[in-house]
CSV table of C-alpha atoms and ligand atoms in Angstrom, one decimal:
chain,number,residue,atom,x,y,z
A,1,UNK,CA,40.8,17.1,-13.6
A,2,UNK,CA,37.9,19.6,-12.5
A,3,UNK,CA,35.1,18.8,-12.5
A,4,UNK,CA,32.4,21.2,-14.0
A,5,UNK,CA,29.2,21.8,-11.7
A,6,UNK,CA,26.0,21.5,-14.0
A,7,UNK,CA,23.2,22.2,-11.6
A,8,UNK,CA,22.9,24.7,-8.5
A,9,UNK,CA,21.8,21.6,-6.5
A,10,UNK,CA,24.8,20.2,-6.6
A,11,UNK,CA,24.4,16.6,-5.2
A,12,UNK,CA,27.3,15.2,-2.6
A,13,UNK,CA,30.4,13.7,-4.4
A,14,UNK,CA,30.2,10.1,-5.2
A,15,UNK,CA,28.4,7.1,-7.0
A,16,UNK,CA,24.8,7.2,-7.6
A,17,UNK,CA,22.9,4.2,-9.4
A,18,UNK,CA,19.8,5.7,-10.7
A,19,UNK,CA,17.2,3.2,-12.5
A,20,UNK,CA,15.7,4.0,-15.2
A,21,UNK,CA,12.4,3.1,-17.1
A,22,UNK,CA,11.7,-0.5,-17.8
A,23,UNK,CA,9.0,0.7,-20.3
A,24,UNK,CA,7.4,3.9,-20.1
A,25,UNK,CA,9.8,6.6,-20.5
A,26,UNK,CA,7.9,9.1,-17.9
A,27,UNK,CA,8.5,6.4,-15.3
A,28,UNK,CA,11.8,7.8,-14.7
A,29,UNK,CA,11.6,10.0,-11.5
A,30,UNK,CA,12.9,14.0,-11.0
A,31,UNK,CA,15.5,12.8,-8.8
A,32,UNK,CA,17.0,10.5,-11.3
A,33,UNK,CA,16.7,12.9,-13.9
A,34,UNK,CA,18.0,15.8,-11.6
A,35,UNK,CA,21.5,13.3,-11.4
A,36,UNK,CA,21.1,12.9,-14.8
A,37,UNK,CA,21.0,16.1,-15.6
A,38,UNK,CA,23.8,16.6,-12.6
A,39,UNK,CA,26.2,14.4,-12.8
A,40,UNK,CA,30.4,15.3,-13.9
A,41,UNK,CA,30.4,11.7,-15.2
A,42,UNK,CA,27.5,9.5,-16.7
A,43,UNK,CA,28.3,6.0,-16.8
A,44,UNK,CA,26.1,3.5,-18.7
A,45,UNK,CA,25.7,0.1,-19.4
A,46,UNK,CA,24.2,1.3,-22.9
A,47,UNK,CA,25.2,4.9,-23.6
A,48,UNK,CA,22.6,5.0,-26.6
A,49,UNK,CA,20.0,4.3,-24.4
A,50,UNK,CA,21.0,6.6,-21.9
A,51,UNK,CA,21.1,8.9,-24.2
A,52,UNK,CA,18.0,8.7,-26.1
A,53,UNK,CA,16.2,8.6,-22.6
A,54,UNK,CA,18.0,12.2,-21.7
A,55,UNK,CA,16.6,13.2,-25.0
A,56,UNK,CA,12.8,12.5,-24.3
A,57,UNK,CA,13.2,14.5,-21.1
A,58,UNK,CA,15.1,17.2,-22.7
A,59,UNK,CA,18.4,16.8,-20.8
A,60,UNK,CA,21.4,17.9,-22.0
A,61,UNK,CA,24.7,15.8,-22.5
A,62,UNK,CA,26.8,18.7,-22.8
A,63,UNK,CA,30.3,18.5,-22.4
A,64,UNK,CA,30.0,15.8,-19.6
A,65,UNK,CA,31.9,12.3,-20.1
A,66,UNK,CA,29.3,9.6,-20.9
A,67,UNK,CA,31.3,6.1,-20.6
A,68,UNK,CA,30.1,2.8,-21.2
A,69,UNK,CA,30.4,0.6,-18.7
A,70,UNK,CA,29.9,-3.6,-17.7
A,71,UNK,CA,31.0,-5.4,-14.8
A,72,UNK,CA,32.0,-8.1,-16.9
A,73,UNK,CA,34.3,-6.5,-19.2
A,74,UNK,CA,34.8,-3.0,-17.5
A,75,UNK,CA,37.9,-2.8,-14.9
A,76,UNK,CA,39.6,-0.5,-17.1
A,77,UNK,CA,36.4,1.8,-16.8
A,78,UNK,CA,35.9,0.9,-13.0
A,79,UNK,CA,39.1,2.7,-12.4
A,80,UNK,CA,38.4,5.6,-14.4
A,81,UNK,CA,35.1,5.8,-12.1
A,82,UNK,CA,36.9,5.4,-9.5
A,83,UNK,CA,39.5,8.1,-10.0
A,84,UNK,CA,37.2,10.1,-10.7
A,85,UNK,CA,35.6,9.6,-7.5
A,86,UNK,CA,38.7,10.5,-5.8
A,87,UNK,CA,39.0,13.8,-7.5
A,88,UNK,CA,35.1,14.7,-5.7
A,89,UNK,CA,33.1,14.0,-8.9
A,90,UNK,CA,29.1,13.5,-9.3
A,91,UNK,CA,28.8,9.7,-11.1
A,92,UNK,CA,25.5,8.4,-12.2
A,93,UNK,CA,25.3,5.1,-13.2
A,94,UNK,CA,22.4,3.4,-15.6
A,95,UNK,CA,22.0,0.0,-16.9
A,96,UNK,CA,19.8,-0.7,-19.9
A,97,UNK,CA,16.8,-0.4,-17.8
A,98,UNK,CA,15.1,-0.7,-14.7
A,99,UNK,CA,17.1,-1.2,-11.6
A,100,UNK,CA,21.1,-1.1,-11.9
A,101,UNK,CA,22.6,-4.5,-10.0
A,102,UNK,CA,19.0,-6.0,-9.9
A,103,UNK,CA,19.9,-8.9,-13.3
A,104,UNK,CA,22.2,-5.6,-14.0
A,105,UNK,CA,25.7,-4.8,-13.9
A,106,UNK,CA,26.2,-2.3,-11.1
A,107,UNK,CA,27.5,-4.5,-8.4
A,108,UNK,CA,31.2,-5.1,-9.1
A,109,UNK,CA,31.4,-1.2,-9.5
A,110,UNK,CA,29.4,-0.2,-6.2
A,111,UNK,CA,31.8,-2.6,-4.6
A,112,UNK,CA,34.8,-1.3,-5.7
A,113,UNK,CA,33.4,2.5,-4.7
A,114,UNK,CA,32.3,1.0,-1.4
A,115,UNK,CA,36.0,-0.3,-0.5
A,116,UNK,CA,37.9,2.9,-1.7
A,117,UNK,CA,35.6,4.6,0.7
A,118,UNK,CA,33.4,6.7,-1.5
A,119,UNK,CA,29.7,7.4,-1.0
A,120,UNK,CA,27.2,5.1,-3.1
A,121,UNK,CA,23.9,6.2,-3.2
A,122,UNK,CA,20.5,4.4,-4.8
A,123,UNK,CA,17.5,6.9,-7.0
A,124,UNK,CA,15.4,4.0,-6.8
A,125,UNK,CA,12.9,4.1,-9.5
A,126,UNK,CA,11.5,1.0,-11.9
A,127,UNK,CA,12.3,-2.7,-11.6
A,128,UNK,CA,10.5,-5.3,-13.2
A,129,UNK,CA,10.7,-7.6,-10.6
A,130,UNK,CA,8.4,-5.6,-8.1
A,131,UNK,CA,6.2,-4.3,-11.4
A,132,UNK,CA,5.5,-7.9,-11.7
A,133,UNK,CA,4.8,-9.0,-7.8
A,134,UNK,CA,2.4,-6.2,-7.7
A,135,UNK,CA,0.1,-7.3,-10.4
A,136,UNK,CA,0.7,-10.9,-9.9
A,137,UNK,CA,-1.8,-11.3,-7.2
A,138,UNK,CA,0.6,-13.4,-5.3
A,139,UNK,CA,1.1,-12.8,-1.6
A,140,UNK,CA,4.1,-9.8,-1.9
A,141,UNK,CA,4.9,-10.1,2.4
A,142,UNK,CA,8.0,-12.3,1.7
A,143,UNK,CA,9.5,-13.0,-2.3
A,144,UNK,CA,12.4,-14.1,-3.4
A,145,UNK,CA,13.8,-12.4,-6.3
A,146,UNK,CA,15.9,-15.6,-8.3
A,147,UNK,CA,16.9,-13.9,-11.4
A,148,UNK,CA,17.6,-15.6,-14.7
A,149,UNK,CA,16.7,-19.5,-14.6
A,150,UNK,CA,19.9,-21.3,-16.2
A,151,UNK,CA,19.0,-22.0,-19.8
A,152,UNK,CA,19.9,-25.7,-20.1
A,153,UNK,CA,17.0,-27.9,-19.3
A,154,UNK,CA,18.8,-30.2,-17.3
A,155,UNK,CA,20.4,-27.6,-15.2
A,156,UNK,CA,17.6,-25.4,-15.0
A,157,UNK,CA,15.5,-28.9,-13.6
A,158,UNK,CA,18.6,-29.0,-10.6
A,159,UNK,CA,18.2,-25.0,-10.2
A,160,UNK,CA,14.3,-25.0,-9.8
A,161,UNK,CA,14.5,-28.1,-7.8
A,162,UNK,CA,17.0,-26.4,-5.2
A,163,UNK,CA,13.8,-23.8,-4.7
A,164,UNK,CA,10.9,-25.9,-4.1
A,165,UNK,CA,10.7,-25.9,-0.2
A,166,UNK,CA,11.4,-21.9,-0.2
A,167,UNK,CA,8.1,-20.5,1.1
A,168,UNK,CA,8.4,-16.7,-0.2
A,169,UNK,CA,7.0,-15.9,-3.5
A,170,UNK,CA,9.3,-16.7,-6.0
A,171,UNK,CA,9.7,-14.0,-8.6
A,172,UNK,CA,12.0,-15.4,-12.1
A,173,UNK,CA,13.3,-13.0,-15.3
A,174,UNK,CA,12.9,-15.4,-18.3
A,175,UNK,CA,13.4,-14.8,-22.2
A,176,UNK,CA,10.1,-15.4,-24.3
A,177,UNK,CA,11.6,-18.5,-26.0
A,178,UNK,CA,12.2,-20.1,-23.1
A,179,UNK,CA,9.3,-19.8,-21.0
A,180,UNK,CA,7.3,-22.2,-22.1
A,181,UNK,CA,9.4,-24.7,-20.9
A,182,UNK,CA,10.8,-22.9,-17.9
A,183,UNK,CA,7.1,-23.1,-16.9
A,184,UNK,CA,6.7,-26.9,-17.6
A,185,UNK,CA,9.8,-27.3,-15.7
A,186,UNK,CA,8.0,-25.1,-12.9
A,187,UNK,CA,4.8,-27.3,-12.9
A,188,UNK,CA,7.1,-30.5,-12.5
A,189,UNK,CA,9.4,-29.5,-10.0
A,190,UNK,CA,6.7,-27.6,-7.6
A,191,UNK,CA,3.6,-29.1,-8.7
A,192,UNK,CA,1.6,-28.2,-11.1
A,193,UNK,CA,-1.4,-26.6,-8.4
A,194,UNK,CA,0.9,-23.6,-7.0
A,195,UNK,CA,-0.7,-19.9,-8.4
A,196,UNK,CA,1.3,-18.3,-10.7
A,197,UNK,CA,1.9,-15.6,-13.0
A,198,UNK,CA,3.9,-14.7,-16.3
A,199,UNK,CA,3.8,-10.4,-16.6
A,200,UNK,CA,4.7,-9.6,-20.1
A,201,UNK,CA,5.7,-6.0,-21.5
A,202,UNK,CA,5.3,-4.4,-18.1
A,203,UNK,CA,3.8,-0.6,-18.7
A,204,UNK,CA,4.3,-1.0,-22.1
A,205,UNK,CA,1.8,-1.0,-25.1
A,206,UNK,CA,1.0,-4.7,-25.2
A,207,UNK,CA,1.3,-5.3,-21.0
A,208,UNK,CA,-0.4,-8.8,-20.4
A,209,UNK,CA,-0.5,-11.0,-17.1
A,210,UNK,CA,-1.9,-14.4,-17.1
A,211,UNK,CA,-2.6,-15.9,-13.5
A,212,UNK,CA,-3.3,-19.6,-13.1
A,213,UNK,CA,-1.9,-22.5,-11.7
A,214,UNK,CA,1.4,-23.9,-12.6
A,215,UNK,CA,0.3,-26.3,-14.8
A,216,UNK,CA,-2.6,-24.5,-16.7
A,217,UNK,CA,0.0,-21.6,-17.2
A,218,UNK,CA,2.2,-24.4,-18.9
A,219,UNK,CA,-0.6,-25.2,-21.0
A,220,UNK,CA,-1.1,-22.3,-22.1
A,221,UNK,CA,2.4,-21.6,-23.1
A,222,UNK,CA,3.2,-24.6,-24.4
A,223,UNK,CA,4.2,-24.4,-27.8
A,224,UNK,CA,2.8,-20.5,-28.0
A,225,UNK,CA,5.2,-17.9,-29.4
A,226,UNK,CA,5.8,-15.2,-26.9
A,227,UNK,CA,6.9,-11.6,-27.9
A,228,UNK,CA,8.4,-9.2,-25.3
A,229,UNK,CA,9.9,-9.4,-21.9
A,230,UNK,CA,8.7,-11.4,-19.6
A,231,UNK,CA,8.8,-12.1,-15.5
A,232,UNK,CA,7.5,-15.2,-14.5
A,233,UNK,CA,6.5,-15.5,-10.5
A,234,UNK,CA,6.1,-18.4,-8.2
A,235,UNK,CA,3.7,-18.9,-5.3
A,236,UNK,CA,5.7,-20.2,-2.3
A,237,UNK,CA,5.4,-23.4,-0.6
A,238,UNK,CA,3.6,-24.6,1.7
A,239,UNK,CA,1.3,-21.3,0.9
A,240,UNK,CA,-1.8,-21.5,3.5
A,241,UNK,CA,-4.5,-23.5,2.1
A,242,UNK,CA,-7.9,-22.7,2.7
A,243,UNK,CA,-9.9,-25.6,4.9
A,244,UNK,CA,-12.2,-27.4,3.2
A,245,UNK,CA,-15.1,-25.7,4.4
A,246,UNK,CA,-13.8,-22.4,3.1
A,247,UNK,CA,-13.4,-23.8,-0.2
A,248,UNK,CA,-17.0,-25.1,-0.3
A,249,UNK,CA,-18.5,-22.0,1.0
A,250,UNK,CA,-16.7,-20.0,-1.9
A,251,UNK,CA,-17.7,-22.9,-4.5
A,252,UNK,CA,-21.2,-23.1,-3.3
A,253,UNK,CA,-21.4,-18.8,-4.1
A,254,UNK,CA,-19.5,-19.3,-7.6
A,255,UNK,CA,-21.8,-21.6,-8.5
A,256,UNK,CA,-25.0,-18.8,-8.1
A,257,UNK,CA,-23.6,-16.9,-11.0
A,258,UNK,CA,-21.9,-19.3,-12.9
A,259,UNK,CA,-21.8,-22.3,-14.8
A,260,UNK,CA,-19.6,-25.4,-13.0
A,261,UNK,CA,-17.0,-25.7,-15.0
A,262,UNK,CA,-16.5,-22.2,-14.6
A,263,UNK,CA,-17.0,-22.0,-11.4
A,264,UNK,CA,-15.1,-24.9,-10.2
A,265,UNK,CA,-11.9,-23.3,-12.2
A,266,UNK,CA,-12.2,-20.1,-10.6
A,267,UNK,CA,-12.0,-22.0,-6.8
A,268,UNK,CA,-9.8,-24.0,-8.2
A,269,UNK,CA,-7.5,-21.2,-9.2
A,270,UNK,CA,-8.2,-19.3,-6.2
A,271,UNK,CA,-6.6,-21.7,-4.0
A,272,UNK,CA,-4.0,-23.4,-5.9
A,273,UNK,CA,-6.3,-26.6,-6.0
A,274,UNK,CA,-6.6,-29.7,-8.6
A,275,UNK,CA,-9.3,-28.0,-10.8
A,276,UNK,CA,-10.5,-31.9,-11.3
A,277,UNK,CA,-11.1,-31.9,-7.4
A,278,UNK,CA,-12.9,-28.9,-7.3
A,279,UNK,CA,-15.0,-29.9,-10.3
A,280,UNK,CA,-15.8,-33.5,-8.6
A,281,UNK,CA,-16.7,-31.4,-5.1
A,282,UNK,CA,-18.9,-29.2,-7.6
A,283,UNK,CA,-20.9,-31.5,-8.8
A,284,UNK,CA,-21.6,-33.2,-5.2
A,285,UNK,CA,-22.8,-29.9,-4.4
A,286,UNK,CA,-25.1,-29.5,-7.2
A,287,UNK,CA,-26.7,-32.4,-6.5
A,288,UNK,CA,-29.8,-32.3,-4.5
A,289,UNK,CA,-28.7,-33.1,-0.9
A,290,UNK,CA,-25.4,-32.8,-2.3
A,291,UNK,CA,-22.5,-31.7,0.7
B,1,SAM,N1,17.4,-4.3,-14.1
B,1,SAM,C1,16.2,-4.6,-14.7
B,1,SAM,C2,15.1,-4.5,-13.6
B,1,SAM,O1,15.3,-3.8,-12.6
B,1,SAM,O2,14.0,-5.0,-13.8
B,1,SAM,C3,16.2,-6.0,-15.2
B,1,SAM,C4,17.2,-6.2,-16.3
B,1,SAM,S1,17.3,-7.8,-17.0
B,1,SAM,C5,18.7,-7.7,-18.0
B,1,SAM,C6,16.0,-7.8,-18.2
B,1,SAM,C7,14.9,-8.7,-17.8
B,1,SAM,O3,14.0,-8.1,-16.9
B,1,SAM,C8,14.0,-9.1,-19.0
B,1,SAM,O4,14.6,-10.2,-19.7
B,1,SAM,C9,12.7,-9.5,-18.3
B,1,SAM,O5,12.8,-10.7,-17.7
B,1,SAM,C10,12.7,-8.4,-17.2
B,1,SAM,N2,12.0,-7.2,-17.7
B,1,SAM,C11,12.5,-6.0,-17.9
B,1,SAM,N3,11.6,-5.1,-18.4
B,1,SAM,C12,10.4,-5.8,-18.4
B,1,SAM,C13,9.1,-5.4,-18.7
B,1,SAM,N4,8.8,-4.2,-19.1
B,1,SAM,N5,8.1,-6.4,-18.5
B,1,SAM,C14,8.4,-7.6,-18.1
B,1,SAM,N6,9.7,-8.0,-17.8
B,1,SAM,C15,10.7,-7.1,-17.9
């Protein structure tokens, strides 16, 4: 088979993954859409996403093969891709959204194109994973990205538990219905004082993140119906604390502007304190002679 070349720059023969928006379509970069618009073969794991994204930014399917294409269920399709790879075609690859491989299929088929010696290549673009650490407001120097929490309680209780010593930021996909109690489950296996954060409908319409402790995020989700798509992260453990001196110094200037409950919840937050604790230190320092 020949294949046709679409573009004048012609990328080098072999496997791209190329991610893809997980929410606004422009976030798709030029490279991704110069493979796109590129490739012999497309390859998705959706082909009528893939397709309606070409269509937003106007490039054409032509003639070109568009296959669908899962790890799971796809070795029949892997060897297509990989014959095709043999034969010096252009492949781009696109899950659903976001990052291919990253809670994606991708991986079986990079594999595979890895060991028959072809060249794999990443257009790094979107992920919701790093989306999420950079709003989160959770120290981003070391995370570890854990994917899907299992969905049975009991197991997910083991999984979570396996995790509580890791010190990196811990950064969790999660379906709305579960994560109210993924997060009580979080709360009970780390403690409920660690920071957190749930980011929902990242650079979407209705994009939300709520930051708080463990246990006040479980509150707050606790019984609440959640729309959207939602990452939940982690503060490590063992995360610095601040000394208690630093903590009184930054309770003692909350409390110029604000109110103590208020300002004892905001310290409290801060530092991944008992917000009882903080409120009991706020009141000894309202007190006149108060330390
Ligand atoms: N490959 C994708 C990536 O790079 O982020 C992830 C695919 S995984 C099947 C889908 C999960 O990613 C969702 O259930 C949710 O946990 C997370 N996710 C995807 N898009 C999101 C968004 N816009 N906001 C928040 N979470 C999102």
């Amino acid at each position: 088979m020949a294949w046709p070349v679409n573009s004048p720059a012609r990328p080098t023969p072999g496997l791209y993954f190329v991610a893809t928006p997980i929410g606004a379509a422009r976030d798709i970069t030029l490279r991704g859409l110069d493979l796109l618009a590129s490739a012999d073969v497309l390859v998705a794991e959706d082909t009528r996403t893939l397709r309606h994204l070409m269509d937003i930014h106007g490039v054409a399917l032509g003639g070109r093969p568009l296959w669908s294409y899962h790890d799971h269920s796809g070795e029949a399709v892997r060897q297509r891709v990989l014959a095709a790879l043999a034969e010096g075609a252009v492949v781009a690859y696109a899950s659903e959204a976001g990052t291919p491989l990253v809670s994606d299929p991708g991986f079986a088929l990079g594999r595979a194109a890895i060991a028959g010696g072809h060249a794999v290549t990443a257009a790094p673009g979107p992920s919701a994973a790093l989306a999420a650490l950079i709003v989160s407001g959770l120290p981003s120097d070391r995370f570890l990205f854990a994917g899907f929490p299992p969905s049975a309680a009991q197991a997910r209780r083991t999984w979570l538990g396996e995790l509580a010593q890791e010190r990196a930021t811990l950064i969790f996909y999660e379906s709305p219905n579960r994560v109210g109690e993924m997060l009580r489950d979080c709360a009970q296996c780390f403690g409920g004082t660690r920071q957190a954060a749930v980011c929902r409908e990242l650079t979407k319409k209705f994009e939300e993140t709520v930051r708080g402790t463990l246990q006040d995020l479980a509150d707050a989700f606790a019984g609440r119906s959640v729309k959207g798509e939602i990452v939940v992260l982690v503060g490590g453990a063992g995360e610095a604390r601040a000394d208690e001196a630093e903590v009184r110094a930054a309770l003692a200037r909350a409390l110029e502007g604000m109110k103590v409950k208020e300002a004892a919840a905001l310290v409290a937050d801060m530092y991944g304190l008992s917000r009882r604790d903080i409120y009991q230190m706020a009141l000894a320092l309202g007190r006149p002679g108060g330390n």
